[in-house]
PDB file of C-alpha atoms and ligand atoms in Angstrom:
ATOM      1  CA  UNK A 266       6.372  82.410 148.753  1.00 69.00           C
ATOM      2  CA  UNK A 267       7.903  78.845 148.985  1.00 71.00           C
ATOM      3  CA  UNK A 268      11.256  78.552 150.595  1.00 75.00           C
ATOM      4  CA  UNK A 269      12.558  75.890 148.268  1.00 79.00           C
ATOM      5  CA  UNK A 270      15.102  77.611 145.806  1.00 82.00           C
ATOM      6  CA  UNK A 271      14.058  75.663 142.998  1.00 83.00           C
ATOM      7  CA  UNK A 272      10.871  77.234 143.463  1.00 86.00           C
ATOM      8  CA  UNK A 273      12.106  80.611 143.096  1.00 93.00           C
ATOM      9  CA  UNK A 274      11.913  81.960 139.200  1.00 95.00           C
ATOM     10  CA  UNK A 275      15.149  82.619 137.999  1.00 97.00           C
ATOM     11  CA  UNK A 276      16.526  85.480 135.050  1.00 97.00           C
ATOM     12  CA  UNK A 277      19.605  85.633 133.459  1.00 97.00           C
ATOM     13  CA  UNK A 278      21.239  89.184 134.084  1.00 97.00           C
ATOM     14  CA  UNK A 279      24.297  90.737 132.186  1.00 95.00           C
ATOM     15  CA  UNK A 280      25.577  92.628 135.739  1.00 94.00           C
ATOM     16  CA  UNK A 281      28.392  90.931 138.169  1.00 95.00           C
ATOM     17  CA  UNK A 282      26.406  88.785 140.688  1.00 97.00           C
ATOM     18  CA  UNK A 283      28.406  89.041 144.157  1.00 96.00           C
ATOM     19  CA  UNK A 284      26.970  89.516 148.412  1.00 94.00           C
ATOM     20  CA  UNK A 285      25.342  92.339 148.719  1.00 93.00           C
ATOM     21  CA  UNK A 286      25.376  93.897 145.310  1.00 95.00           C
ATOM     22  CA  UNK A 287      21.948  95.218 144.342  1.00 96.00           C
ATOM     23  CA  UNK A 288      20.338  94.982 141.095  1.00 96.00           C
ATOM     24  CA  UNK A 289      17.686  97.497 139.184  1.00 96.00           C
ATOM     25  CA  UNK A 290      15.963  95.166 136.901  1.00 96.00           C
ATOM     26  CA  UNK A 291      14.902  95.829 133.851  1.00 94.00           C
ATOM     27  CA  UNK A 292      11.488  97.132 132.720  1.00 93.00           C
ATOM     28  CA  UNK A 293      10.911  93.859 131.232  1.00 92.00           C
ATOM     29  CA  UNK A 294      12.013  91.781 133.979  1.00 94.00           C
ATOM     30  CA  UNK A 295      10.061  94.349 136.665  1.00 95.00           C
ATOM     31  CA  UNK A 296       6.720  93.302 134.667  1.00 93.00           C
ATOM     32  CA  UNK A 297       7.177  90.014 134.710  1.00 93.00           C
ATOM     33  CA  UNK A 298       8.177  89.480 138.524  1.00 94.00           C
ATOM     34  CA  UNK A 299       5.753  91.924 139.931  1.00 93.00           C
ATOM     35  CA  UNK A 300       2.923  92.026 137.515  1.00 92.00           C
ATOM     36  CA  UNK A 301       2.812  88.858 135.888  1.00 94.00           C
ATOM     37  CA  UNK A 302       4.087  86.530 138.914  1.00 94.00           C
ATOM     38  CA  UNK A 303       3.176  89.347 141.645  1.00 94.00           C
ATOM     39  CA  UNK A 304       5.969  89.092 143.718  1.00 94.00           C
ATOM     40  CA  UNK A 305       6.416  91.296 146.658  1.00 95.00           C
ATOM     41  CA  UNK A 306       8.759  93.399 148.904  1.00 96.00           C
ATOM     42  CA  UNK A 307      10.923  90.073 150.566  1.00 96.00           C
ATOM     43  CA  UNK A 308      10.161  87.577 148.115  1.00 97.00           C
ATOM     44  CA  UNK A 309      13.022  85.590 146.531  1.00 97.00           C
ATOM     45  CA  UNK A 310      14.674  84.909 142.903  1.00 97.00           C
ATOM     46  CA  UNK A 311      17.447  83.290 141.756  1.00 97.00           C
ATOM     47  CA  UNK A 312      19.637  85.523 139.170  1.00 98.00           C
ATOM     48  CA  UNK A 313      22.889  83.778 136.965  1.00 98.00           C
ATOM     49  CA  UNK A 314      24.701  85.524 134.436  1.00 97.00           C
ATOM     50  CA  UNK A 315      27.182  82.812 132.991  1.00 96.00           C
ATOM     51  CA  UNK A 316      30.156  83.637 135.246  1.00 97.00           C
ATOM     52  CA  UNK A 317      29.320  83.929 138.628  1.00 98.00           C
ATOM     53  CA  UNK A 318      27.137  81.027 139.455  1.00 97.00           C
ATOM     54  CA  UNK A 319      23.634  81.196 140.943  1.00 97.00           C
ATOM     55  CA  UNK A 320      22.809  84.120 143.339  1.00 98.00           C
ATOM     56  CA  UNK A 321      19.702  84.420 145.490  1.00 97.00           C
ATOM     57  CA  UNK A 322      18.583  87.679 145.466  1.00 97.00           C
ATOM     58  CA  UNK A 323      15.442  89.881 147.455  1.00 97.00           C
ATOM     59  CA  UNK A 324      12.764  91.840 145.813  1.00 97.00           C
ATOM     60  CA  UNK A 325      13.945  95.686 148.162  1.00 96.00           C
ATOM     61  CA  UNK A 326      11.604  97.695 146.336  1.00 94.00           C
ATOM     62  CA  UNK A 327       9.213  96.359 143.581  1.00 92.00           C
ATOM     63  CA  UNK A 328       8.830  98.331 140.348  1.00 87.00           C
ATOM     64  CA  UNK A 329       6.057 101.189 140.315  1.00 83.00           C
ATOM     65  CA  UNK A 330       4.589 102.021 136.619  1.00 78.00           C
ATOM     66  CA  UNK A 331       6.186 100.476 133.595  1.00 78.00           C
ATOM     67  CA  UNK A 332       9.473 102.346 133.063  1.00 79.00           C
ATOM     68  CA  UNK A 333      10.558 101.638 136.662  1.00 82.00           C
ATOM     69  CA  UNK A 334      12.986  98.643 137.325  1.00 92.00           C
ATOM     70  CA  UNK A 335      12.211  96.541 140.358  1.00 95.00           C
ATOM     71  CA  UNK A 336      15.417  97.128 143.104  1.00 97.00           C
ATOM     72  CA  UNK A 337      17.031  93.855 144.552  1.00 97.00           C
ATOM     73  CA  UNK A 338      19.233  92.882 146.641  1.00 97.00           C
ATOM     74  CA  UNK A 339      21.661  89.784 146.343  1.00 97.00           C
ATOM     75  CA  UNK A 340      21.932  88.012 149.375  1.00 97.00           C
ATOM     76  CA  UNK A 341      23.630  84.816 148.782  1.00 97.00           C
ATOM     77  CA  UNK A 342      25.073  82.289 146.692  1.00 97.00           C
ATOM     78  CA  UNK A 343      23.085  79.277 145.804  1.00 97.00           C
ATOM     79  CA  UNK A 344      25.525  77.579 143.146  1.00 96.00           C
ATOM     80  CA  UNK A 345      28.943  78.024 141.698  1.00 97.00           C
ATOM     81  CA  UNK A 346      29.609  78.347 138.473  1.00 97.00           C
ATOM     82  CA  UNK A 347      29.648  75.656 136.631  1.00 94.00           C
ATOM     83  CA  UNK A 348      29.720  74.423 132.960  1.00 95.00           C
ATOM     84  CA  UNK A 349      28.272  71.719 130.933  1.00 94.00           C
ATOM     85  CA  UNK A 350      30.344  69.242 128.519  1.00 96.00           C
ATOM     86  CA  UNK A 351      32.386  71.094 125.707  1.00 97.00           C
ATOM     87  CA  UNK A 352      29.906  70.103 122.828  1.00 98.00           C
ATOM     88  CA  UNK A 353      29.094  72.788 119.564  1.00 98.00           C
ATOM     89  CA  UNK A 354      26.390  72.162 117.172  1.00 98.00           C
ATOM     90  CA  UNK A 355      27.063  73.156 113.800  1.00 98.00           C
ATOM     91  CA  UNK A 356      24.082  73.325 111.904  1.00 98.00           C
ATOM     92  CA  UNK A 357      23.367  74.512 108.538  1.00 98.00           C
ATOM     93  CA  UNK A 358      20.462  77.197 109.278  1.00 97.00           C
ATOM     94  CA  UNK A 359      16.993  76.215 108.265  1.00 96.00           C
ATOM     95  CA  UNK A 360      13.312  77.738 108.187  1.00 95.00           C
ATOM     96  CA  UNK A 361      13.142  79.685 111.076  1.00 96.00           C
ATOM     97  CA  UNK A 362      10.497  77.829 113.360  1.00 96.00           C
ATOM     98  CA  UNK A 363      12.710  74.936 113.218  1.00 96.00           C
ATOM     99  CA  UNK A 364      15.830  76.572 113.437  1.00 97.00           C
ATOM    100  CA  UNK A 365      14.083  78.579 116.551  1.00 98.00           C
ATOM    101  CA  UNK A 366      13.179  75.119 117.939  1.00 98.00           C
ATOM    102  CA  UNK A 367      16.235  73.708 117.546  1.00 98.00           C
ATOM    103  CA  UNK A 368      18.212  76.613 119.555  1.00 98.00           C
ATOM    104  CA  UNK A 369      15.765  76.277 122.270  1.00 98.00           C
ATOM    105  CA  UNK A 370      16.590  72.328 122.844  1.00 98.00           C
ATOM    106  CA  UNK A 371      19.796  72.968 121.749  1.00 98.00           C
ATOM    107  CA  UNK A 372      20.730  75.385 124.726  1.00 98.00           C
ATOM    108  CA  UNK A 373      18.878  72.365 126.887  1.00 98.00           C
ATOM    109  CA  UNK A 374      20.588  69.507 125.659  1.00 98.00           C
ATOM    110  CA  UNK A 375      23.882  72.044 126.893  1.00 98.00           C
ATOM    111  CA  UNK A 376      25.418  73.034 123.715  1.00 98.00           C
ATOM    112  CA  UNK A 377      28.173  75.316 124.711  1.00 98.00           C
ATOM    113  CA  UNK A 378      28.311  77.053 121.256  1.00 98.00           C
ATOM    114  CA  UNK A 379      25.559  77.108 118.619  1.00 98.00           C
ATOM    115  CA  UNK A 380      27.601  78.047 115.192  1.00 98.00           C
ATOM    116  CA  UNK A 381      25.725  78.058 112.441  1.00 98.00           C
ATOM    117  CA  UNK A 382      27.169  76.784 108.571  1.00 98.00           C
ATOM    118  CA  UNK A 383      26.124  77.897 105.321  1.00 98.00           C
ATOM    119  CA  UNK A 384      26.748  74.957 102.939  1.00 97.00           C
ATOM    120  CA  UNK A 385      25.892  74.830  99.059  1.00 97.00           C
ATOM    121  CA  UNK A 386      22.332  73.820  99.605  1.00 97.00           C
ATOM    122  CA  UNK A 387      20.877  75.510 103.017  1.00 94.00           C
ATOM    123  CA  UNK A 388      17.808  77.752 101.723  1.00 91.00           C
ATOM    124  CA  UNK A 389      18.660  80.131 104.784  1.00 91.00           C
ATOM    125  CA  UNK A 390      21.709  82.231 104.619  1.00 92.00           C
ATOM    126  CA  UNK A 391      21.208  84.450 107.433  1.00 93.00           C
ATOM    127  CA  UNK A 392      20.335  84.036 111.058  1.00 95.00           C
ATOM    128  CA  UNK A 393      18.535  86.116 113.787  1.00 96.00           C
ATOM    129  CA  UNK A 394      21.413  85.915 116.310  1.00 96.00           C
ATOM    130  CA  UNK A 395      19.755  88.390 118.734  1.00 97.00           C
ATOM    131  CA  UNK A 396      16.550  86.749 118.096  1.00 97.00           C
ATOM    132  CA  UNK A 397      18.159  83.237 118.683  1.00 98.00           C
ATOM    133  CA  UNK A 398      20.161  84.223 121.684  1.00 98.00           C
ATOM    134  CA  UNK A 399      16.756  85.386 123.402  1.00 97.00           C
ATOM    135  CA  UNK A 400      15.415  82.235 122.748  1.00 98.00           C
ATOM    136  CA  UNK A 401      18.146  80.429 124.300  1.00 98.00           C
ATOM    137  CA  UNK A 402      17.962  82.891 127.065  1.00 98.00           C
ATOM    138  CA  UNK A 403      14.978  81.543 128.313  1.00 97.00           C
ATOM    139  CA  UNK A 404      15.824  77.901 127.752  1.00 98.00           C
ATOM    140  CA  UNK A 405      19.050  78.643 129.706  1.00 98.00           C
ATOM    141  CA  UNK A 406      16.577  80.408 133.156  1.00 97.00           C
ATOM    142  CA  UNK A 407      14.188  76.848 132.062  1.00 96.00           C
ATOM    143  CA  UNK A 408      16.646  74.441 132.180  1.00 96.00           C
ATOM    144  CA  UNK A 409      18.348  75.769 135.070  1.00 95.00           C
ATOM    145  CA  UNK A 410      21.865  76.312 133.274  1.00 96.00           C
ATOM    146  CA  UNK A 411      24.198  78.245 135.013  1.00 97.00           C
ATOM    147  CA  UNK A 412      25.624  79.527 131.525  1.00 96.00           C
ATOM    148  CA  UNK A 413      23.985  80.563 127.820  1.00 96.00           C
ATOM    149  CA  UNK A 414      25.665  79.120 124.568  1.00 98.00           C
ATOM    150  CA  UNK A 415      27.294  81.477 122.564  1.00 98.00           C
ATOM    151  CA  UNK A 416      25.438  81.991 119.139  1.00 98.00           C
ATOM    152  CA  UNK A 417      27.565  82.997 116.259  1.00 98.00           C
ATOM    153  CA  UNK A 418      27.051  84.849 112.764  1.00 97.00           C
ATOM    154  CA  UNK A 419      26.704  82.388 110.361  1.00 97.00           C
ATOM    155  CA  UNK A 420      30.389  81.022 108.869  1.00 98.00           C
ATOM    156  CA  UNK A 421      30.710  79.014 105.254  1.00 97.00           C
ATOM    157  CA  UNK A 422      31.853  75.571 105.793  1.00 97.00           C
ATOM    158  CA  UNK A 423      34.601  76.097 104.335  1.00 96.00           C
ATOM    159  CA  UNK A 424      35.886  78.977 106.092  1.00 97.00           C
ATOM    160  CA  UNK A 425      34.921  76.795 109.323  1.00 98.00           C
ATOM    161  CA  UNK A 426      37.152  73.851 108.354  1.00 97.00           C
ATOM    162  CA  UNK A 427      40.262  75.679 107.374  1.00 96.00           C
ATOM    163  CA  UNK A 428      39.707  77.336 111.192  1.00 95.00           C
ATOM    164  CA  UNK A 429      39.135  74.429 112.683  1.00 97.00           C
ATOM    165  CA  UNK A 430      40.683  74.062 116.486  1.00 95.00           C
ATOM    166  CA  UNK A 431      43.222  71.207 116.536  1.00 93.00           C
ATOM    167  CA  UNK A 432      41.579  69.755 119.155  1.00 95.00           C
ATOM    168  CA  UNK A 433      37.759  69.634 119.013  1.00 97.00           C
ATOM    169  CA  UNK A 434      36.433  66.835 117.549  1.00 98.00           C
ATOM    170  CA  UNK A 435      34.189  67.335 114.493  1.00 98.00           C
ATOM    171  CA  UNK A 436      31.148  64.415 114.743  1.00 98.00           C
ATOM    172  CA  UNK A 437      29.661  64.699 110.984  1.00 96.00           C
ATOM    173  CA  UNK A 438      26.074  63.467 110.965  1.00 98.00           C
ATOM    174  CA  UNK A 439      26.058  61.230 107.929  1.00 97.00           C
ATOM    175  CA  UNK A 440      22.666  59.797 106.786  1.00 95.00           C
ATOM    176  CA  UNK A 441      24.590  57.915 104.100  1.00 90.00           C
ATOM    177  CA  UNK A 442      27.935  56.022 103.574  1.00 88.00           C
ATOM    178  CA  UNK A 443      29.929  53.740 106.073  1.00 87.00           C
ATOM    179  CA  UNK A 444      29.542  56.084 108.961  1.00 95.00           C
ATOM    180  CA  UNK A 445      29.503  54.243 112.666  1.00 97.00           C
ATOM    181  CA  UNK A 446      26.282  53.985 114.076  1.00 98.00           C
ATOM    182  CA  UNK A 447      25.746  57.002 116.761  1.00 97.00           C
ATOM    183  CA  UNK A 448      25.783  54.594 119.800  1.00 97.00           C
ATOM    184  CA  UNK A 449      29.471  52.684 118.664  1.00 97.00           C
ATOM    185  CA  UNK A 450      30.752  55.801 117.149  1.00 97.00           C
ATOM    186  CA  UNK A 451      30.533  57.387 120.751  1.00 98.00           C
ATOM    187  CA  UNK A 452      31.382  54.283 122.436  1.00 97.00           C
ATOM    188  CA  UNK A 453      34.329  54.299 121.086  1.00 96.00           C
ATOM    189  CA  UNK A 454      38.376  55.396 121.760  1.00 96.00           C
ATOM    190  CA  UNK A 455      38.006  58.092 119.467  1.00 96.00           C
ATOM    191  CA  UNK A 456      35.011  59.999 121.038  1.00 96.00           C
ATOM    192  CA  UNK A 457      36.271  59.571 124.507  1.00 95.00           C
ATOM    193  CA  UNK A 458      39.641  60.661 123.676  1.00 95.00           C
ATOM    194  CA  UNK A 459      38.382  64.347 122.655  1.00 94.00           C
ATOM    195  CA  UNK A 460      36.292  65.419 125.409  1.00 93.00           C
ATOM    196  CA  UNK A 461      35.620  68.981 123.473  1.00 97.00           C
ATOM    197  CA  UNK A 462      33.613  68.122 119.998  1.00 98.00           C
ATOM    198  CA  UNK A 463      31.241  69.251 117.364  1.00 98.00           C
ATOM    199  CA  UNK A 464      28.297  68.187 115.739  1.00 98.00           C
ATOM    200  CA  UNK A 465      27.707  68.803 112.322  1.00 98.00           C
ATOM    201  CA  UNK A 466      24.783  68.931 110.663  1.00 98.00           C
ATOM    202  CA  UNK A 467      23.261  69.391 107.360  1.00 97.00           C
ATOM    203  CA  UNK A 468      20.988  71.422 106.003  1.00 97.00           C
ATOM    204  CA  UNK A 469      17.046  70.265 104.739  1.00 95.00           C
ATOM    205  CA  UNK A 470      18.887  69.485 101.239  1.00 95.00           C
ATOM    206  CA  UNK A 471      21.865  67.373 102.967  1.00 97.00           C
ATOM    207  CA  UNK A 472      25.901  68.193 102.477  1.00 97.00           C
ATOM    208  CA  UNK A 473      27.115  67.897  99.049  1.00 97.00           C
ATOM    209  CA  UNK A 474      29.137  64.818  98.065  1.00 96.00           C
ATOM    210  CA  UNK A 475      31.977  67.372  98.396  1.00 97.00           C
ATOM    211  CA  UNK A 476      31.321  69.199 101.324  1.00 97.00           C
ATOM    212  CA  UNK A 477      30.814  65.457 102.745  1.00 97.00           C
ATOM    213  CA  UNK A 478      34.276  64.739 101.097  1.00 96.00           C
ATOM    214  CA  UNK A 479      35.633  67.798 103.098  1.00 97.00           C
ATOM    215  CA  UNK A 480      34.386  67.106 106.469  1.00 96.00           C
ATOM    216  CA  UNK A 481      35.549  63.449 106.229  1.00 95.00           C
ATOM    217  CA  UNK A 482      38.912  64.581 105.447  1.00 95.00           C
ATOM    218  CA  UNK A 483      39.161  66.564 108.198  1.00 95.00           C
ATOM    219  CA  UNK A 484      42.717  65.528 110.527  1.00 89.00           C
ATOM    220  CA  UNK A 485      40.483  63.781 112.853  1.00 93.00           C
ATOM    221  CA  UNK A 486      36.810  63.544 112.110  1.00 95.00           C
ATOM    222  CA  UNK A 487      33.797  60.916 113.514  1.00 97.00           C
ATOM    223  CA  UNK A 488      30.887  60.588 110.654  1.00 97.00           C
ATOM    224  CA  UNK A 489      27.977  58.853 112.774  1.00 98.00           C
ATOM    225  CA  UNK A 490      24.853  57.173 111.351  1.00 98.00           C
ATOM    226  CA  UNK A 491      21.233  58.408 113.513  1.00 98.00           C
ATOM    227  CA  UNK A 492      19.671  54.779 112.365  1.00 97.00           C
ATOM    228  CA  UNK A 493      17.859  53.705 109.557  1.00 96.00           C
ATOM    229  CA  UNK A 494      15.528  56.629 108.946  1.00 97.00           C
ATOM    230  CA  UNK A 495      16.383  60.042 107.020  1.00 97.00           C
ATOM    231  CA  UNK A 496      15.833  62.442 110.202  1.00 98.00           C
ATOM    232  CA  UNK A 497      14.484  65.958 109.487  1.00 97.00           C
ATOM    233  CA  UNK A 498      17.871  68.685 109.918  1.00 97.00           C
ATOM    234  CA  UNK A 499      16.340  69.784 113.740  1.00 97.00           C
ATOM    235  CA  UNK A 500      15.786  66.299 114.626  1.00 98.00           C
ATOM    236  CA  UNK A 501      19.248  65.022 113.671  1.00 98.00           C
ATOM    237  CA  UNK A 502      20.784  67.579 115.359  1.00 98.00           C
ATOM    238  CA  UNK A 503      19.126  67.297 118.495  1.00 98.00           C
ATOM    239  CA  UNK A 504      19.242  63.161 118.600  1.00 98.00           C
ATOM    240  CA  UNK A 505      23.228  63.052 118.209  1.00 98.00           C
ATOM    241  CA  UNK A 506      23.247  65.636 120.973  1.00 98.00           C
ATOM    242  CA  UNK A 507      21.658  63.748 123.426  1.00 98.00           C
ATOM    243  CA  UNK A 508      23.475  60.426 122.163  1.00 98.00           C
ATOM    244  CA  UNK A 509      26.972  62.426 122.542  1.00 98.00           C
ATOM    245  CA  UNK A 510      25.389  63.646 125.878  1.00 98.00           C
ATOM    246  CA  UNK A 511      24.473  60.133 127.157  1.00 97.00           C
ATOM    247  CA  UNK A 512      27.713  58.359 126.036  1.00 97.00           C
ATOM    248  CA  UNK A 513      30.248  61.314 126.123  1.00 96.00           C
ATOM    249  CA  UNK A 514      28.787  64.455 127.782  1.00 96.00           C
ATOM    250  CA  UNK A 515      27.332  65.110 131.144  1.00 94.00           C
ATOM    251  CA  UNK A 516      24.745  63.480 131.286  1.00 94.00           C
ATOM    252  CA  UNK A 517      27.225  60.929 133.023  1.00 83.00           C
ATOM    253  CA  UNK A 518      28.090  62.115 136.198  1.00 75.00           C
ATOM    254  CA  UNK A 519      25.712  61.707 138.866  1.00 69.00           C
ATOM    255  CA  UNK A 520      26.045  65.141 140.417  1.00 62.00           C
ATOM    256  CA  UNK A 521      22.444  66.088 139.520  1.00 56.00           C
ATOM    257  CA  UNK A 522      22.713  69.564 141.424  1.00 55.00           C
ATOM    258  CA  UNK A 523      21.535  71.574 139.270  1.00 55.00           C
ATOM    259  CA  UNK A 524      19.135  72.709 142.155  1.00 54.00           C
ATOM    260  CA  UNK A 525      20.261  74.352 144.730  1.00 55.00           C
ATOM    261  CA  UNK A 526      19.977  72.577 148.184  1.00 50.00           C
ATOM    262  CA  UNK A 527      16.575  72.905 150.009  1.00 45.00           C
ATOM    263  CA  UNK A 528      16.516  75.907 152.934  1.00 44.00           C
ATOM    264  CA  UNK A 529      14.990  75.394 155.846  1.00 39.00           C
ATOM    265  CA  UNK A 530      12.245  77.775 156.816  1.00 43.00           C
ATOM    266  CA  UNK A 531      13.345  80.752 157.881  1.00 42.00           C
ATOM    267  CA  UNK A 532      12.823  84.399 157.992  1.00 39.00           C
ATOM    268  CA  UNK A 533      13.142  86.330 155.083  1.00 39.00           C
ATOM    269  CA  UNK A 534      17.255  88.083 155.502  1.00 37.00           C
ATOM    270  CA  UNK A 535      16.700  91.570 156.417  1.00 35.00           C
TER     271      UNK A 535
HETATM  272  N1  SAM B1146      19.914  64.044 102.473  1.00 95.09           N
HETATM  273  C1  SAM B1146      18.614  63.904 103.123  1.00 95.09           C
HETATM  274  C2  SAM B1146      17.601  63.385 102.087  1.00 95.09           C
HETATM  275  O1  SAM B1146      18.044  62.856 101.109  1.00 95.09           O
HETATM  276  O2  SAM B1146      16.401  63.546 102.312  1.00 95.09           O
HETATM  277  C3  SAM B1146      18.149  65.198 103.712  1.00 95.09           C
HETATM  278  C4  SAM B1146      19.101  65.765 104.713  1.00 95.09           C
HETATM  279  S1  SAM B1146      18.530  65.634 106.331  1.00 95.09           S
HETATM  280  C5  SAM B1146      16.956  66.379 106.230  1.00 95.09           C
HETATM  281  C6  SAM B1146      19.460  66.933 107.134  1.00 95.09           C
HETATM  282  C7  SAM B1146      20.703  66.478 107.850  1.00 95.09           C
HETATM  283  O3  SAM B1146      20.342  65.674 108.965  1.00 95.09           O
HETATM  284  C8  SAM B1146      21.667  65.631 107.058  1.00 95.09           C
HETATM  285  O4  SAM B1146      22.540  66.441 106.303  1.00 95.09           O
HETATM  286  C9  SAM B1146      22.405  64.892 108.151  1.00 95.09           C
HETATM  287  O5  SAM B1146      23.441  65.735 108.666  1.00 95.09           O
HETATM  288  C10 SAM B1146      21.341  64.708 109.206  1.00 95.09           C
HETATM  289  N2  SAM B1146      20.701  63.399 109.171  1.00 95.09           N
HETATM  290  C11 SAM B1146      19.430  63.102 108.818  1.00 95.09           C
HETATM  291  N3  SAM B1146      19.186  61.787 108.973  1.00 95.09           N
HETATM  292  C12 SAM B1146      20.334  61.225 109.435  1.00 95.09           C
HETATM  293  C13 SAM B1146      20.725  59.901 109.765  1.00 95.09           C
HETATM  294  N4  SAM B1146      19.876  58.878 109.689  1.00 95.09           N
HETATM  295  N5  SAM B1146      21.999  59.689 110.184  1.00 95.09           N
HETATM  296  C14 SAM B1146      22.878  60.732 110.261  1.00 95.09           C
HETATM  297  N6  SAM B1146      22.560  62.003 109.964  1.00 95.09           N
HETATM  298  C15 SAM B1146      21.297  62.252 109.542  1.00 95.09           C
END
């Protein structure tokens, strides 16, 4: 086994990650680590569970049979915790391979929170959440996240608006109308003034002229115009993520360590 870290597969576990703490896997996670990638006694993985950064941790005693969990030890921390930007995406829910689809890049592109809307015209009125937050699960271990967005129960717009938090920005995607083109609209005082935000999106029908009515009339709102073209509901969603990512989010800094530093050879810790 390679003694690069980023090498090492990594799972997202629910327990506390700290030295020396040891781990019983689950019976999913045994198969996959010793059957499917055949790791061994001494071979490495890297574990995160959304609080306590990035542990390495040692395969003690690989799983025997299929009920067994795999035992291992943590031996060191490879990151500290760390979060992305403070973006939500609020889509309205729509059929469920794109909906799927759009959790997965979703939890990429770093939303923090994935809350889904019911407005008049989404088909879809209820969501998978445990199904979802699987999905994003393993885009979180992919992507090399050090946290998972939180996926909510569904919420009706309007319930959503008359909660809304004083200070998160809501960015309404707006195919139609006056609304900012995306790369002005997050260029601007506004969008860099409110550093936690929300995208919202509409469903395959669009918002009504009155649920459009009620999001611009929001105290402090940002409609923002994805170009020219009418963009299917994943693909809107996803594009004024990455543009609020690019101009606003983290894809800014520099600091691309989302990999833990390289080790130099070395035996395996005891
Ligand atoms: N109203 C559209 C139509 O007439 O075909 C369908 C809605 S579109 C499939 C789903 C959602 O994506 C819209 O509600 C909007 O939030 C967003 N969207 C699509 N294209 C967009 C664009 N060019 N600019 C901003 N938002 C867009």
């Amino acid at each position: 086994m390679s003694n690069a870290p980023h090498t090492w597969p990594r799972l997202y576990v629910g327990t506390l990650l700290a030295e020396k703490a040891s781990l019983t896997l689950s019976p999913a996670h045994s198969h996959y680590i010793c059957v499917v990638l055949r790791l061994r006694e001494g071979d490495s993985l890297r574990f995160f569970n959304g609080r306590d950064g990035e542990w390495r941790g040692m395969i003690t005693q690989p799983a025997k049979g299929k009920t067994q969990g795999t035992l291992v030890t943590l031996v060191e921390q490879l990151r500290a915790q760390s979060f992305g930007a403070d973006i939500w995406l609020c889509p309205a829910p729509i059929k469920r391979a794109h909906f799927d689809f759009m959790i997965m890049k979703a939890t990429e592109l770093g939303a923090r929170v994935i809350q889904p809307i019911l407005t008049a015209r989404a088909q879809i009125r209820e969501t998978n959440t445990e199904r979802l937050r699987a999905i994003a699960i393993e885009a979180a271990e992919q992507s090399e996240r050090l946290d998972l967005p939180e996926i909510r129960e569904p919420v009706t717009l309007d319930s959503l608006i008359k909660e809304w938090p004083k200070h998160r920005l809501p960015i309404y995607c707006a195919e139609f109308g006056d609304a900012q083109p995306a790369a002005q609209a997050f260029s601007g005082a506004l969008a860099h003034a409110r550093p936690a935000a929300a995208i919202f999106t509409g469903p395959e029908g669009g918002f009504t002229e009155d649920e459009s009515a009620r999001l611009r009339a929001m105290a402090e709102t940002l409609p923002v115009r994805l170009g020219p073209r009418i963009l299917r509901a994943d693909t809107a969603a996803l594009a004024a993520l990455a543009c609020w990512q690019a101009l606003c989010g983290d894809w800014q800094s520099r600091d691309f360590s989302t990999r833990p530093t390289e080790k130099r050879e070395g035996p395996h810790e005891p």
